[in-house]
Every structure is written in C-alpha cells, then in structure tokens.
C-alpha positions as a Python dict, from the first residue, in 0.01 Angstrom:
ca = {
    (1, 'M'): (0, 0, 0),
    (2, 'S'): (297, 220, 73),
    (3, 'H'): (580, 79, 282),
    (4, 'V'): (770, 407, 324),
    (5, 'A'): (893, 431, 684),
    (6, 'T'): (791, 736, 883),
    (7, 'T'): (1077, 945, 1019),
    (8, 'F'): (1005, 1062, 1374),
    (9, 'H'): (1135, 1391, 1509),
    (10, 'D'): (1151, 1421, 1885),
    (11, 'I'): (1058, 1777, 1982),
    (12, 'A'): (1299, 1883, 2252),
    (13, 'V'): (1180, 2106, 2538),
    (14, 'D'): (1426, 2327, 2721),
    (15, 'S'): (1515, 2219, 3073),
    (16, 'L'): (1699, 2406, 3347),
    (17, 'G'): (1905, 2103, 3440),
    (18, 'T'): (1896, 1759, 3597),
    (19, 'A'): (1586, 1674, 3799),
    (20, 'E'): (1719, 1500, 4109),
    (21, 'F'): (1485, 1581, 4398),
    (22, 'P'): (1211, 1325, 4473),
    (23, 'S'): (860, 1451, 4414),
    (24, 'P'): (641, 1487, 4724),
    (25, 'I'): (314, 1422, 4540),
    (26, 'R'): (141, 1089, 4580),
    (27, 'R'): (189, 865, 4278),
    (28, 'A'): (251, 493, 4237),
    (29, 'R'): (612, 382, 4221),
    (30, 'K'): (523, 21, 4153),
    (31, 'P'): (218, -164, 4016),
    (32, 'G'): (-71, -249, 4247),
    (33, 'E'): (-68, 65, 4462),
    (34, 'N'): (-399, 183, 4315),
    (35, 'L'): (-254, 523, 4235),
    (36, 'C'): (-183, 699, 3909),
    (37, 'T'): (179, 655, 3805),
    (38, 'F'): (436, 925, 3733),
    (39, 'V'): (489, 1016, 3370),
    (40, 'S'): (815, 885, 3229),
    (41, 'P'): (1053, 1148, 3086),
    (42, 'E'): (1061, 932, 2774),
    (43, 'A'): (680, 932, 2722),
    (44, 'R'): (585, 1082, 2387),
    (45, 'I'): (263, 1173, 2205),
    (46, 'R'): (240, 1139, 1829),
    (47, 'E'): (136, 1439, 1623),
    (48, 'F'): (-111, 1250, 1405),
    (49, 'V'): (-391, 1017, 1510),
    (50, 'E'): (-525, 971, 1158),
    (51, 'F'): (-340, 902, 835),
    (52, 'S'): (-370, 714, 509),
    (53, 'L'): (-235, 361, 483),
    (54, 'V'): (-163, 433, 118),
    (55, 'H'): (17, 760, 189),
    (56, 'P'): (141, 755, 549),
    (57, 'P'): (327, 1066, 668),
    (58, 'A'): (691, 1067, 566),
    (59, 'E'): (772, 1267, 879),
    (60, 'E'): (600, 1301, 1213),
    (61, 'R'): (680, 1492, 1531),
    (62, 'L'): (676, 1340, 1877),
    (63, 'F'): (593, 1566, 2174),
    (64, 'E'): (674, 1520, 2539),
    (65, 'S'): (380, 1397, 2740),
    (66, 'A'): (274, 1636, 3014),
    (67, 'G'): (223, 1516, 3368),
    (68, 'P'): (395, 1472, 3707),
    (69, 'R'): (757, 1359, 3709),
    (70, 'E'): (906, 1139, 3978),
    (71, 'H'): (1202, 1371, 4018),
    (72, 'L'): (1203, 1750, 4033),
    (73, 'F'): (1449, 2024, 3948),
    (74, 'F'): (1326, 2255, 4226),
    (75, 'R'): (1304, 2185, 4598),
    (76, 'P'): (936, 2275, 4660),
    (77, 'A'): (982, 2412, 5012),
    (78, 'L'): (1242, 2659, 4881),
    (79, 'T'): (1062, 2750, 4558),
    (80, 'R'): (890, 3081, 4485),
    (81, 'C'): (642, 3091, 4197),
    (82, 'A'): (452, 3370, 4025),
    (83, 'V'): (151, 3373, 3792),
    (84, 'V'): (50, 3648, 3550),
    (85, 'T'): (-264, 3679, 3334),
    (86, 'C'): (-231, 3890, 3020),
    (87, 'G'): (-438, 4011, 2727),
    (88, 'G'): (-816, 4024, 2704),
    (89, 'L'): (-1046, 3863, 2956),
    (90, 'C'): (-1161, 3508, 2899),
    (91, 'P'): (-1386, 3264, 3089),
    (92, 'G'): (-1174, 3041, 3312),
    (93, 'L'): (-887, 3269, 3414),
    (94, 'N'): (-973, 3251, 3782),
    (95, 'N'): (-1010, 2873, 3757),
    (96, 'V'): (-655, 2847, 3622),
    (97, 'I'): (-517, 3069, 3899),
    (98, 'R'): (-695, 2870, 4167),
    (99, 'S'): (-600, 2520, 4043),
    (100, 'L'): (-242, 2630, 3985),
    (101, 'F'): (-216, 2761, 4341),
    (102, 'L'): (-381, 2453, 4490),
    (103, 'E'): (-146, 2215, 4307),
    (104, 'L'): (164, 2412, 4402),
    (105, 'H'): (64, 2486, 4761),
    (106, 'F'): (-106, 2169, 4881),
    (107, 'N'): (39, 1894, 4661),
    (108, 'Y'): (394, 2018, 4610),
    (109, 'G'): (433, 2229, 4923),
    (110, 'V'): (571, 2530, 4735),
    (111, 'A'): (681, 2805, 4971),
    (112, 'V'): (532, 3114, 4802),
    (113, 'V'): (300, 3177, 4506),
    (114, 'L'): (277, 3539, 4394),
    (115, 'G'): (1, 3687, 4181),
    (116, 'I'): (127, 3951, 3938),
    (117, 'P'): (-139, 4222, 3889),
    (118, 'Y'): (-231, 4383, 3556),
    (119, 'G'): (-49, 4151, 3321),
    (120, 'Y'): (308, 4227, 3219),
    (121, 'Q'): (266, 4577, 3363),
    (122, 'G'): (298, 4409, 3701),
    (123, 'L'): (650, 4293, 3612),
    (124, 'D'): (761, 4652, 3548),
    (125, 'P'): (833, 4832, 3878),
    (126, 'S'): (778, 5172, 3715),
    (127, 'M'): (406, 5089, 3686),
    (128, 'G'): (374, 5064, 4063),
    (129, 'H'): (180, 4736, 4087),
    (130, 'A'): (295, 4530, 4388),
    (131, 'P'): (273, 4148, 4371),
    (132, 'I'): (1, 3973, 4570),
    (133, 'V'): (84, 3676, 4791),
    (134, 'L'): (-178, 3413, 4711),
    (135, 'T'): (-331, 3216, 4998),
    (136, 'P'): (-596, 2945, 5029),
    (137, 'D'): (-843, 3209, 5148),
    (138, 'S'): (-768, 3452, 4864),
    (139, 'V'): (-848, 3191, 4596),
    (140, 'L'): (-1128, 3018, 4786),
    (141, 'N'): (-1424, 3121, 4569),
    (142, 'I'): (-1267, 3286, 4264),
    (143, 'H'): (-1353, 2994, 4035),
    (144, 'H'): (-1719, 3103, 4047),
    (145, 'Q'): (-1634, 3450, 3914),
    (146, 'G'): (-1560, 3579, 3565),
    (147, 'G'): (-1251, 3777, 3478),
    (148, 'T'): (-926, 3743, 3672),
    (149, 'M'): (-859, 3830, 4034),
    (150, 'L'): (-521, 3960, 3920),
    (151, 'A'): (-663, 4187, 3647),
    (152, 'S'): (-493, 4203, 3309),
    (153, 'S'): (-348, 4435, 3048),
    (154, 'R'): (-218, 4438, 2693),
    (155, 'G'): (118, 4550, 2565),
    (156, 'E'): (484, 4459, 2559),
    (157, 'R'): (736, 4529, 2834),
    (158, 'D'): (1115, 4517, 2826),
    (159, 'P'): (1210, 4154, 2902),
    (160, 'E'): (1528, 4275, 3077),
    (161, 'V'): (1320, 4488, 3314),
    (162, 'M'): (1076, 4203, 3378),
    (163, 'L'): (1356, 3953, 3443),
    (164, 'N'): (1528, 4192, 3683),
    (165, 'F'): (1203, 4230, 3876),
    (166, 'L'): (1151, 3853, 3894),
    (167, 'L'): (1504, 3797, 4017),
    (168, 'Q'): (1468, 4076, 4273),
    (169, 'Q'): (1152, 3901, 4398),
    (170, 'R'): (1349, 3572, 4407),
    (171, 'V'): (1099, 3407, 4173),
    (172, 'D'): (1202, 3062, 4046),
    (173, 'V'): (900, 2989, 3827),
    (174, 'L'): (681, 3220, 3617),
    (175, 'F'): (347, 3099, 3481),
    (176, 'C'): (220, 3308, 3189),
    (177, 'V'): (-151, 3274, 3109),
    (178, 'G'): (-238, 3424, 2772),
    (179, 'G'): (-252, 3401, 2395),
    (180, 'D'): (19, 3424, 2130),
    (181, 'G'): (127, 3776, 2226),
    (182, 'T'): (157, 3675, 2591),
    (183, 'Q'): (354, 3364, 2500),
    (184, 'R'): (595, 3564, 2285),
    (185, 'G'): (657, 3776, 2592),
    (186, 'A'): (709, 3460, 2797),
    (187, 'H'): (961, 3335, 2540),
    (188, 'A'): (1148, 3667, 2555),
    (189, 'I'): (1175, 3640, 2934),
    (190, 'A'): (1293, 3279, 2909),
    (191, 'M'): (1559, 3372, 2652),
    (192, 'K'): (1681, 3664, 2860),
    (193, 'A'): (1705, 3437, 3165),
    (194, 'K'): (1900, 3181, 2964),
    (195, 'E'): (2143, 3448, 2840),
    (196, 'R'): (2215, 3552, 3197),
    (197, 'G'): (2234, 3199, 3337),
    (198, 'A'): (1932, 3255, 3563),
    (199, 'K'): (1755, 2935, 3667),
    (200, 'L'): (1406, 3067, 3595),
    (201, 'A'): (1141, 2830, 3459),
    (202, 'V'): (885, 2999, 3230),
    (203, 'V'): (574, 2793, 3158),
    (204, 'G'): (285, 2908, 2940),
    (205, 'I'): (-83, 2823, 2980),
    (206, 'P'): (-275, 2888, 2656),
    (207, 'K'): (-557, 3140, 2690),
    (208, 'T'): (-722, 3249, 2370),
    (209, 'I'): (-1097, 3258, 2345),
    (210, 'D'): (-1058, 3244, 1965),
    (211, 'N'): (-887, 2902, 1989),
    (212, 'D'): (-618, 3014, 1744),
    (213, 'L'): (-299, 2876, 1905),
    (214, 'S'): (-123, 2599, 1714),
    (215, 'F'): (-108, 2246, 1862),
    (216, 'C'): (-411, 2322, 2080),
    (217, 'D'): (-726, 2139, 1979),
    (218, 'R'): (-907, 2350, 2236),
    (219, 'T'): (-809, 2638, 2460),
    (220, 'F'): (-1002, 2721, 2773),
    (221, 'G'): (-1291, 2964, 2739),
    (222, 'L'): (-1395, 2846, 2392),
    (223, 'V'): (-1684, 2624, 2501),
    (224, 'T'): (-1819, 2888, 2740),
    (225, 'A'): (-1793, 3147, 2463),
    (226, 'V'): (-1985, 2921, 2226),
    (227, 'E'): (-2252, 2860, 2490),
    (228, 'K'): (-2297, 3235, 2546),
    (229, 'A'): (-2287, 3304, 2173),
    (230, 'V'): (-2572, 3058, 2120),
    (231, 'E'): (-2781, 3258, 2368),
    (232, 'A'): (-2727, 3568, 2154),
    (233, 'L'): (-2810, 3376, 1836),
    (234, 'D'): (-3128, 3242, 1994),
    (235, 'C'): (-3233, 3598, 2078),
    (236, 'A'): (-3151, 3709, 1723),
    (237, 'H'): (-3366, 3427, 1588),
    (238, 'V'): (-3660, 3530, 1806),
    (239, 'E'): (-3624, 3891, 1694),
    (240, 'A'): (-3600, 3792, 1328),
    (241, 'Q'): (-3912, 3578, 1347),
    (242, 'G'): (-4097, 3843, 1546),
    (243, 'A'): (-4096, 4108, 1274),
    (244, 'P'): (-4196, 4121, 907),
    (245, 'R'): (-3889, 4060, 694),
    (246, 'G'): (-3678, 4031, 1009),
    (247, 'I'): (-3302, 3984, 1019),
    (248, 'G'): (-3096, 3900, 1328),
    (249, 'L'): (-2728, 3992, 1293),
    (250, 'V'): (-2484, 3879, 1565),
    (251, 'R'): (-2119, 3982, 1573),
    (252, 'L'): (-1902, 3730, 1756),
    (253, 'M'): (-1538, 3720, 1858),
    (254, 'G'): (-1282, 3574, 1622),
    (255, 'R'): (-1012, 3800, 1483),
    (256, 'D'): (-821, 3551, 1270),
    (257, 'A'): (-1014, 3231, 1335),
    (258, 'G'): (-1385, 3154, 1316),
    (259, 'F'): (-1411, 2874, 1571),
    (260, 'I'): (-1662, 3052, 1795),
    (261, 'A'): (-1886, 3149, 1502),
    (262, 'C'): (-1869, 2800, 1349),
    (263, 'N'): (-1937, 2608, 1669),
    (264, 'A'): (-2211, 2847, 1780),
    (265, 'T'): (-2374, 2809, 1439),
    (266, 'L'): (-2376, 2432, 1473),
    (267, 'A'): (-2504, 2442, 1831),
    (268, 'S'): (-2777, 2693, 1744),
    (269, 'Q'): (-2904, 2530, 1424),
    (270, 'D'): (-3096, 2854, 1351),
    (271, 'V'): (-2818, 3041, 1167),
    (272, 'N'): (-2858, 3089, 792),
    (273, 'Y'): (-2526, 3260, 718),
    (274, 'C'): (-2199, 3209, 906),
    (275, 'L'): (-1919, 3445, 802),
    (276, 'I'): (-1562, 3380, 919),
    (277, 'P'): (-1215, 3532, 854),
    (278, 'E'): (-1089, 3220, 675),
    (279, 'C'): (-1352, 3240, 400),
    (280, 'P'): (-1364, 3565, 197),
    (281, 'F'): (-1703, 3674, 68),
    (282, 'E'): (-1844, 3950, -149),
    (283, 'L'): (-2160, 4146, -83),
    (284, 'D'): (-2247, 4268, -430),
    (285, 'G'): (-2327, 4097, -758),
    (286, 'P'): (-2568, 3820, -856),
    (287, 'R'): (-2377, 3566, -646),
    (288, 'G'): (-2300, 3800, -357),
    (289, 'L'): (-2427, 3771, -2),
    (290, 'L'): (-2680, 4053, -35),
    (291, 'E'): (-2855, 3888, -328),
    (292, 'A'): (-2861, 3555, -144),
    (293, 'L'): (-3009, 3732, 158),
    (294, 'R'): (-3274, 3897, -59),
    (295, 'S'): (-3379, 3557, -192),
    (296, 'R'): (-3395, 3418, 159),
    (297, 'I'): (-3605, 3707, 295),
    (298, 'D'): (-3843, 3702, -1),
    (299, 'G'): (-3890, 3327, 35),
    (300, 'R'): (-3880, 3262, 411),
    (301, 'G'): (-3943, 3605, 561),
    (302, 'H'): (-3654, 3605, 812),
    (303, 'A'): (-3282, 3528, 847),
    (304, 'V'): (-3007, 3497, 1109),
    (305, 'I'): (-2645, 3593, 1039),
    (306, 'A'): (-2344, 3512, 1258),
    (307, 'V'): (-2029, 3705, 1169),
    (308, 'A'): (-1686, 3676, 1330),
    (309, 'E'): (-1518, 4009, 1402),
    (310, 'G'): (-1231, 3940, 1163),
    (311, 'A'): (-1450, 3842, 869),
    (312, 'G'): (-1483, 4059, 559),
    (313, 'Q'): (-1201, 4298, 638),
    (314, 'H'): (-1113, 4316, 269),
    (315, 'L'): (-1442, 4500, 215),
    (316, 'F'): (-1297, 4808, 385),
    (317, 'G'): (-1016, 4854, 133),
    (318, 'A'): (-667, 4947, 250),
    (319, 'S'): (-609, 4893, 620),
    (320, 'S'): (-531, 5191, 839),
    (321, 'G'): (-226, 5002, 963),
    (322, 'T'): (-288, 5082, 1329),
    (323, 'H'): (-235, 4821, 1599),
    (324, 'D'): (-345, 4774, 1958),
    (325, 'A'): (-112, 4745, 2257),
    (326, 'S'): (-69, 4372, 2198),
    (327, 'G'): (44, 4428, 1840),
    (328, 'N'): (-283, 4307, 1688),
    (329, 'R'): (-401, 4492, 1378),
    (330, 'R'): (-706, 4701, 1456),
    (331, 'F'): (-999, 4567, 1257),
    (332, 'Q'): (-1287, 4767, 1119),
    (333, 'D'): (-1627, 4685, 1270),
    (334, 'I'): (-1774, 4433, 1027),
    (335, 'G'): (-2094, 4407, 1231),
    (336, 'V'): (-2190, 4773, 1198),
    (337, 'Y'): (-2075, 4772, 834),
    (338, 'L'): (-2299, 4477, 747),
    (339, 'K'): (-2591, 4632, 934),
    (340, 'D'): (-2563, 4950, 727),
    (341, 'R'): (-2505, 4775, 395),
    (342, 'I'): (-2795, 4531, 443),
    (343, 'T'): (-3050, 4795, 546),
    (344, 'T'): (-2940, 5025, 261),
    (345, 'F'): (-2958, 4741, 7),
    (346, 'F'): (-3320, 4657, 92),
    (347, 'R'): (-3432, 5019, 138),
    (348, 'E'): (-3303, 5112, -208),
    (349, 'R'): (-3521, 4835, -351),
    (350, 'N'): (-3829, 4954, -161),
    (351, 'R'): (-3830, 4628, 32),
    (352, 'P'): (-3714, 4740, 379),
    (353, 'V'): (-3622, 4491, 649),
    (354, 'E'): (-3633, 4493, 1028),
    (355, 'L'): (-3272, 4428, 1129),
    (356, 'K'): (-3172, 4374, 1491),
    (357, 'Y'): (-2800, 4393, 1563),
    (358, 'I'): (-2646, 4219, 1867),
    (359, 'D'): (-2283, 4236, 1982),
    (360, 'P'): (-2237, 4022, 2297),
    (361, 'S'): (-1854, 4025, 2293),
    (362, 'Y'): (-1780, 4173, 2635),
    (363, 'M'): (-2063, 3982, 2801),
    (364, 'I'): (-1906, 3662, 2670),
    (365, 'R'): (-1547, 3748, 2765),
    (366, 'S'): (-1638, 3834, 3124),
    (367, 'A'): (-1861, 3533, 3191),
    (368, 'P'): (-1760, 3264, 3442),
    (369, 'A'): (-1641, 2936, 3289),
    (370, 'N'): (-1892, 2658, 3236),
    (371, 'C'): (-1830, 2305, 3366),
    (372, 'D'): (-1651, 2186, 3053),
    (373, 'D'): (-1406, 2476, 3059),
    (374, 'M'): (-1363, 2440, 3436),
    (375, 'L'): (-1235, 2086, 3382),
    (376, 'L'): (-994, 2195, 3110),
    (377, 'C'): (-865, 2487, 3320),
    (378, 'D'): (-796, 2257, 3611),
    (379, 'Q'): (-595, 2012, 3403),
    (380, 'L'): (-398, 2277, 3214),
    (381, 'A'): (-303, 2446, 3540),
    (382, 'R'): (-195, 2126, 3715),
    (383, 'H'): (7, 2008, 3417),
    (384, 'A'): (178, 2348, 3409),
    (385, 'A'): (274, 2304, 3774),
    (386, 'H'): (418, 1957, 3700),
    (387, 'A'): (623, 2089, 3407),
    (388, 'A'): (761, 2381, 3605),
    (389, 'M'): (863, 2178, 3910),
    (390, 'A'): (1047, 1934, 3680),
    (391, 'G'): (1249, 2228, 3545),
    (392, 'K'): (1085, 2261, 3203),
    (393, 'T'): (1104, 2613, 3059),
    (394, 'D'): (999, 2811, 2751),
    (395, 'V'): (719, 2557, 2717),
    (396, 'L'): (344, 2574, 2657),
    (397, 'I'): (98, 2318, 2794),
    (398, 'C'): (-126, 2211, 2506),
    (399, 'Y'): (-427, 1982, 2473),
    (400, 'K'): (-416, 1782, 2152),
    (401, 'N'): (-557, 1448, 2041),
    (402, 'G'): (-711, 1401, 2384),
    (403, 'K'): (-373, 1433, 2557),
    (404, 'F'): (-178, 1706, 2735),
    (405, 'L'): (167, 1772, 2595),
    (406, 'H'): (467, 2003, 2614),
    (407, 'V'): (521, 2227, 2311),
    (408, 'P'): (811, 2474, 2284),
    (409, 'I'): (661, 2822, 2290),
    (410, 'P'): (829, 2938, 1964),
    (411, 'M'): (672, 2644, 1781),
    (412, 'A'): (325, 2712, 1926),
    (413, 'V'): (322, 3080, 1823),
    (414, 'A'): (485, 3039, 1481),
    (415, 'K'): (146, 3055, 1309),
    (416, 'K'): (-218, 3082, 1408),
    (417, 'Q'): (-458, 2790, 1402),
    (418, 'Q'): (-758, 2851, 1176),
    (419, 'V'): (-1071, 2676, 1054),
    (420, 'E'): (-983, 2448, 763),
    (421, 'L'): (-1216, 2522, 474),
    (422, 'D'): (-1175, 2167, 347),
    (423, 'G'): (-1220, 2019, 694),
    (424, 'P'): (-1520, 1866, 874),
    (425, 'L'): (-1606, 2171, 1088),
    (426, 'W'): (-1667, 2403, 794),
    (427, 'A'): (-1840, 2126, 601),
    (428, 'S'): (-2082, 2087, 893),
    (429, 'V'): (-2147, 2462, 898),
    (430, 'L'): (-2230, 2460, 526),
    (431, 'A'): (-2462, 2163, 577),
    (432, 'A'): (-2640, 2324, 874),
    (433, 'T'): (-2689, 2667, 715),
    (434, 'G'): (-2734, 2571, 352),
    (435, 'Q'): (-2521, 2872, 257),
    (436, 'S'): (-2286, 2893, -38),
    (437, 'A'): (-1928, 2782, 21),
    (438, 'R'): (-1812, 3128, -92),
    (439, 'Y'): (-2028, 3422, -188),
    (440, 'G'): (-1923, 3621, -493),
    (441, 'E'): (-1783, 3332, -696),
}
C-alpha cells in the first residue's frame, strides 16, 4: 500500500474585500438552536470522493463550500442586484430567477433586484432594452412556465460597455445564468470591474442543458431534458414496431457531450444504437453502423437510434468554419444526414425500410422544469445569493459530489465536461443497447 502523502491545493476565489456586516438571515450561532448553521469561510470540499488505496492522488484540489456566511460584504438594504439569462433556452430558467429574487428580497432584504432583458444585449444601452424591476408579484407564478421571463440572446458584448451600464444603474451584484460562453462574458465583466476598482460582484449560475461544464456533476435542465427525450424515444419505438422493417431515429441535443442521449437511452431501455460526440463511428464497411443496422433489421424487424446533435461530424468532411453568435461552431445536421444515408443504403439493396425521424429539440428546451430540476434550480440560486452577499466574485456555483461549491469561472470554462468512454455511464449504455463500442473498427 502506498504511503505517499497527498498535496492539497486550496482553490482561491476572488473576494471584493472583508466581510464585516452581520447577516440578517436566520441561522444558528450556537449549538441547540435547531437551525442550520452558517458555513465557515474555512469549509472546504475535496475534489475526489473515490481513489485507490494503492495509488492515492498525489495532488488534490480543495474548493470553498457554498452556503450562507455569518458576515457579509454588502449591506443588504443598500444593495442593488441584477440577473441576466443568456444563451439558448433551458428548463428551469424561471425557477432560478424566482428563487434568486426570493432569497435576496425576503431573506436578505436587498433593496432592488433588476431583471436584464435579452441576455447580454440588455447590458448594452444601444440595444434599447430597459431593465425590469423584479417584484414578488412579477415572479409569483413564473416557476410553472418554460423559458425565461427575461428572454435571452446569444452573442458577445463589449465588457467595458456592459460595466459602464451596470455602474450607471448602480448595480452592486450581477448574476449571470448561462453556459460556458455566458460565463466567459461574466469573467470579462469581473476582470474589467477589477481593473477599474469597481466593487461589483459577478456570480455565475451554470445553465447548460448539455451538462458540459467542468466541476458540475449536473446542471439544471438536464433531467427534464432526459425525461422529454424519453417521450420522443418511446414514440420512435412505437413507430418502429408499427411498420414492417421500421426504424425510429431521434436527434437529441448534445453538441460536444452526449449526456442527454446516454441518460435517455438508459431510461428508455428501447434504444438499440446511441451515438454521441465523444465516440466516433463509421457508417460504411463490414463493421460500420449501416451493416450492423441491416443485421438488426433482418433479424428483429425494427430498430431505434438516438443520436446527439454533435455526433458524427467527421462524416461531413472539412467543416465550413462558420460559428453562431455565441462562438459555437455550426454543426451539420447529423439527424437528416443519417436519415438519408440509412434509407439510401436499404433502398439500394432492394430491402427498403420505414424510417420515422423525430427532432424534439425545441420542445425540450422550452419545457418547464420537472420536480428534480426545480429542486436543483432553487439551491443553485440561493447559494449564488449567499456567495454574492459575502462579496465573492468571478465565481460559479457548482454541484459536485453531492455538495455545492465555489469554482473560479476561468477554471470551470477551461475545458468542457464530456462522457468518459471508459466510465460507468457509457458502459451502461453499451450494456443496455448491445451495440458495438465503436463502429468501423
């Protein structure tokens, strides 16, 4: 057994200064008060919960534990906050807005909470979008609705312009709800504020339906997306079984990560082929997907295929190089491509198939959050409020190893989280579908 000592690295989170104002929220200050206690500034969460006794990690990072602090940097009654939702729609956005407002307004007594309309466009005065003052009535029922009451947009804006607008509005805290592109924008605002000596706290809340942000075991919207994806897969299965030589093909979200496709496959248990960006596959040849599909149709008479939108992009050859407003590379439509290739393959062999193609992407994105995501949204939002009032900045609230923690935004967006092909999730998918680990090899 190894006796090498692990070296711990404490991950520092930027702070605006000394927290010296007592918190107004109800928490125990001594044992026996039957209340949850404040989180100590020294509380840390280990990066790893599992390791080998023979080969323990030589190095491990320690992250700040999220939660309410006994002392605050901001005086709540004098504090003005703003929240912005950016990027594509995702189940749970309204839940985050509502819980964030409720925590700030009722528990902390924050003076003003502004809603910034249309994403980062709303921080650029030239776009003409005026901030909305949030009230208890304005957020009363939004958690039952899909989308975001503030609307959203993609695209970068000049951080200098956005900071100037925030300062002109006398905003002390900015909450940025979005994925990696949004959080890069949040980091740029935080850095610009630091350069100018502005005491602006910038706190990120991770929103990516693809679940591809690092240090986040789960981001809100994923479970709802999986639930809705299973409904589409169930319909595809019915269609496949309801026709001679039937094939149900469902294109799901997942640009760089196949978490929705994998989890929906496992929940459905009716998928025969799950195709994800992390695992390249070939269509042609004796070991290609098309030949495997032919064997399946000839033997069982039907098949269901789940494909993530970012899968199989190598099949299109050289990329066009174009990008969307968020800087994401524009992908070719793998769903339509597979539909055409599969039908052509079987028609050329005089063994035509009945293929039904389903793309539920926008129905999934705009759905209200389910109960599981509602709970996660509530906790992420409240922990973001705690971090901001304590003066934390340039920080993302993450859920990892069953705990909520503070992660510096640059660290969280340094690389995307993806399905591990040697991990238990992909192994479960292979076991459930019976498919080859990699077609074409």
